Amino acid sequence: MAVDRLSDDDIKARLPGLPEWSLRDGVLYRAFRFSDFSEAFGFMARVALEAERLDHHPEWQNVYNQVQISLTTHDAGGISDRDFELAQRIDALLP
Ligand SMILES: C[C@H](O)[C@H](O)[C@H]1CNC2=NC(N)=NC(=O)C2=N1
């Protein structure tokens, strides 16, 4: 499926809708901290299921109770609507 990369202006206009996310090195980025590994990994499992539903997948790193997520659209060579959609769904999964 063809996906369009958003322009810098589009991205700037949409970022306020995701106050916890920032633009970092050309990707949508958010860091999460949980009480322990189990909580962090449970969250990652829920994100993985959502990513499969959307057929759009995060780049992420986990260190014990911390999860860092970067969103970009490989097929578009930049940030697309799909990244904003996944970011919103990720936020909705938080306890
Ligand atoms: C074929 C399939 O739709 C694509 O490869 C999807 C899968 N998940 C994806 N995830 C992300 N982040 N970017 C993509 O371009 C992408 N493409």
PDB file of C-alpha atoms and ligand atoms in Angstrom:
ATOM      1  CA  MET A   1       0.000   0.000   0.000  1.00  0.00           C
ATOM      2  CA  ALA A   2       1.430   3.395  -0.964  1.00  0.00           C
ATOM      3  CA  VAL A   3       1.948   5.720   1.970  1.00  0.00           C
ATOM      4  CA  ASP A   4       2.819   9.391   1.665  1.00  0.00           C
ATOM      5  CA  ARG A   5       5.547  10.958   3.716  1.00  0.00           C
ATOM      6  CA  LEU A   6       4.232  14.039   5.548  1.00  0.00           C
ATOM      7  CA  SER A   7       5.857  17.399   4.904  1.00  0.00           C
ATOM      8  CA  ASP A   8       7.748  19.137   7.721  1.00  0.00           C
ATOM      9  CA  ASP A   9       4.887  21.640   7.977  1.00  0.00           C
ATOM     10  CA  ASP A  10       2.292  18.843   8.289  1.00  0.00           C
ATOM     11  CA  ILE A  11       4.355  17.192  11.011  1.00  0.00           C
ATOM     12  CA  LYS A  12       4.736  20.440  12.953  1.00  0.00           C
ATOM     13  CA  ALA A  13       1.003  21.078  12.689  1.00  0.00           C
ATOM     14  CA  ARG A  14       0.152  17.622  14.042  1.00  0.00           C
ATOM     15  CA  LEU A  15       2.713  17.335  16.833  1.00  0.00           C
ATOM     16  CA  PRO A  16       0.670  19.350  19.362  1.00  0.00           C
ATOM     17  CA  GLY A  17      -1.948  16.593  19.124  1.00  0.00           C
ATOM     18  CA  LEU A  18       0.619  14.243  20.684  1.00  0.00           C
ATOM     19  CA  PRO A  19       2.101  16.321  23.512  1.00  0.00           C
ATOM     20  CA  GLU A  20       4.259  13.489  24.891  1.00  0.00           C
ATOM     21  CA  TRP A  21       5.915  12.796  21.553  1.00  0.00           C
ATOM     22  CA  SER A  22       8.703  14.772  19.947  1.00  0.00           C
ATOM     23  CA  LEU A  23      10.502  14.914  16.674  1.00  0.00           C
ATOM     24  CA  ARG A  24      13.964  13.441  17.137  1.00  0.00           C
ATOM     25  CA  ASP A  25      16.378  12.723  14.288  1.00  0.00           C
ATOM     26  CA  GLY A  26      13.502  12.631  11.825  1.00  0.00           C
ATOM     27  CA  VAL A  27      11.313  10.177  13.746  1.00  0.00           C
ATOM     28  CA  LEU A  28       8.419  10.471  16.213  1.00  0.00           C
ATOM     29  CA  TYR A  29       9.860   9.633  19.609  1.00  0.00           C
ATOM     30  CA  ARG A  30       8.561   8.984  23.096  1.00  0.00           C
ATOM     31  CA  ALA A  31      10.195   7.487  26.190  1.00  0.00           C
ATOM     32  CA  PHE A  32       8.161   5.503  28.743  1.00  0.00           C
ATOM     33  CA  ARG A  33       9.043   4.408  32.250  1.00  0.00           C
ATOM     34  CA  PHE A  34       7.175   1.704  34.162  1.00  0.00           C
ATOM     35  CA  SER A  35       7.425   0.333  37.671  1.00  0.00           C
ATOM     36  CA  ASP A  36       9.351  -2.774  36.603  1.00  0.00           C
ATOM     37  CA  PHE A  37      10.247  -5.008  33.658  1.00  0.00           C
ATOM     38  CA  SER A  38       6.994  -6.912  33.814  1.00  0.00           C
ATOM     39  CA  GLU A  39       4.945  -3.726  33.362  1.00  0.00           C
ATOM     40  CA  ALA A  40       7.216  -2.539  30.553  1.00  0.00           C
ATOM     41  CA  PHE A  41       7.062  -5.848  28.726  1.00  0.00           C
ATOM     42  CA  GLY A  42       3.286  -6.113  29.182  1.00  0.00           C
ATOM     43  CA  PHE A  43       2.984  -2.706  27.546  1.00  0.00           C
ATOM     44  CA  MET A  44       5.260  -3.825  24.706  1.00  0.00           C
ATOM     45  CA  ALA A  45       3.085  -6.892  24.155  1.00  0.00           C
ATOM     46  CA  ARG A  46      -0.014  -4.688  23.858  1.00  0.00           C
ATOM     47  CA  VAL A  47       1.809  -2.350  21.469  1.00  0.00           C
ATOM     48  CA  ALA A  48       2.910  -5.351  19.379  1.00  0.00           C
ATOM     49  CA  LEU A  49      -0.702  -6.517  18.980  1.00  0.00           C
ATOM     50  CA  GLU A  50      -1.803  -3.011  17.999  1.00  0.00           C
ATOM     51  CA  ALA A  51       1.087  -2.759  15.522  1.00  0.00           C
ATOM     52  CA  GLU A  52      -0.022  -6.013  13.911  1.00  0.00           C
ATOM     53  CA  ARG A  53      -3.610  -4.781  13.661  1.00  0.00           C
ATOM     54  CA  LEU A  54      -2.399  -1.624  11.962  1.00  0.00           C
ATOM     55  CA  ASP A  55       0.323  -3.409   9.987  1.00  0.00           C
ATOM     56  CA  HIS A  56       2.660  -0.690  11.168  1.00  0.00           C
ATOM     57  CA  HIS A  57       5.557  -1.440  13.480  1.00  0.00           C
ATOM     58  CA  PRO A  58       7.656   0.503  15.970  1.00  0.00           C
ATOM     59  CA  GLU A  59      11.403   0.691  16.357  1.00  0.00           C
ATOM     60  CA  TRP A  60      12.030   0.380  20.035  1.00  0.00           C
ATOM     61  CA  GLN A  61      14.448  -0.250  22.814  1.00  0.00           C
ATOM     62  CA  ASN A  62      13.775  -1.744  26.230  1.00  0.00           C
ATOM     63  CA  VAL A  63      16.059  -1.563  29.250  1.00  0.00           C
ATOM     64  CA  TYR A  64      14.405  -3.087  32.333  1.00  0.00           C
ATOM     65  CA  ASN A  65      11.522  -0.683  33.121  1.00  0.00           C
ATOM     66  CA  GLN A  66      12.202   1.787  30.297  1.00  0.00           C
ATOM     67  CA  VAL A  67      10.872   1.646  26.761  1.00  0.00           C
ATOM     68  CA  GLN A  68      11.850   4.059  24.013  1.00  0.00           C
ATOM     69  CA  ILE A  69       9.766   4.081  20.859  1.00  0.00           C
ATOM     70  CA  SER A  70      10.649   5.625  17.508  1.00  0.00           C
ATOM     71  CA  LEU A  71       8.062   5.785  14.767  1.00  0.00           C
ATOM     72  CA  THR A  72       8.790   6.262  11.098  1.00  0.00           C
ATOM     73  CA  THR A  73       7.413   4.778   7.889  1.00  0.00           C
ATOM     74  CA  HIS A  74      10.041   2.834   6.007  1.00  0.00           C
ATOM     75  CA  ASP A  75       7.847   2.537   2.912  1.00  0.00           C
ATOM     76  CA  ALA A  76       7.536   6.341   2.750  1.00  0.00           C
ATOM     77  CA  GLY A  77      11.063   7.312   3.796  1.00  0.00           C
ATOM     78  CA  GLY A  78       9.818   9.516   6.611  1.00  0.00           C
ATOM     79  CA  ILE A  79       6.927  10.169   8.967  1.00  0.00           C
ATOM     80  CA  SER A  80       3.437   9.421   7.672  1.00  0.00           C
ATOM     81  CA  ASP A  81      -0.167   9.403   8.934  1.00  0.00           C
ATOM     82  CA  ARG A  82       0.423   5.852  10.048  1.00  0.00           C
ATOM     83  CA  ASP A  83       3.014   6.960  12.582  1.00  0.00           C
ATOM     84  CA  PHE A  84       0.619   9.470  14.089  1.00  0.00           C
ATOM     85  CA  GLU A  85      -2.125   6.836  14.164  1.00  0.00           C
ATOM     86  CA  LEU A  86       0.130   4.297  15.905  1.00  0.00           C
ATOM     87  CA  ALA A  87       1.378   6.916  18.391  1.00  0.00           C
ATOM     88  CA  GLN A  88      -2.228   7.718  19.331  1.00  0.00           C
ATOM     89  CA  ARG A  89      -3.063   4.054  19.775  1.00  0.00           C
ATOM     90  CA  ILE A  90       0.071   3.529  21.885  1.00  0.00           C
ATOM     91  CA  ASP A  91      -0.911   6.407  24.177  1.00  0.00           C
ATOM     92  CA  ALA A  92      -4.371   4.864  24.540  1.00  0.00           C
ATOM     93  CA  LEU A  93      -2.781   1.624  25.830  1.00  0.00           C
ATOM     94  CA  LEU A  94      -1.124   3.267  28.814  1.00  0.00           C
ATOM     95  CA  PRO A  95      -2.557   2.384  32.204  1.00  0.00           C
TER      96      PRO A  95
HETATM   97  C1  LIG B   1       4.141  -5.008   3.620  1.00  0.00           C
HETATM   98  C2  LIG B   1       3.814  -4.205   4.841  1.00  0.00           C
HETATM   99  O1  LIG B   1       2.620  -3.512   4.687  1.00  0.00           O
HETATM  100  C3  LIG B   1       4.876  -3.179   5.114  1.00  0.00           C
HETATM  101  O2  LIG B   1       6.159  -3.726   5.013  1.00  0.00           O
HETATM  102  C4  LIG B   1       4.687  -2.439   6.406  1.00  0.00           C
HETATM  103  C5  LIG B   1       4.847  -3.241   7.678  1.00  0.00           C
HETATM  104  N1  LIG B   1       5.144  -2.378   8.820  1.00  0.00           N
HETATM  105  C6  LIG B   1       5.723  -1.199   8.662  1.00  0.00           C
HETATM  106  N2  LIG B   1       6.099  -0.479   9.707  1.00  0.00           N
HETATM  107  C7  LIG B   1       6.725   0.685   9.564  1.00  0.00           C
HETATM  108  N3  LIG B   1       7.079   1.378  10.649  1.00  0.00           N
HETATM  109  N4  LIG B   1       6.988   1.194   8.366  1.00  0.00           N
HETATM  110  C8  LIG B   1       6.642   0.567   7.243  1.00  0.00           C
HETATM  111  O3  LIG B   1       6.906   1.071   6.146  1.00  0.00           O
HETATM  112  C9  LIG B   1       5.964  -0.673   7.370  1.00  0.00           C
HETATM  113  N5  LIG B   1       5.561  -1.335   6.324  1.00  0.00           N
END
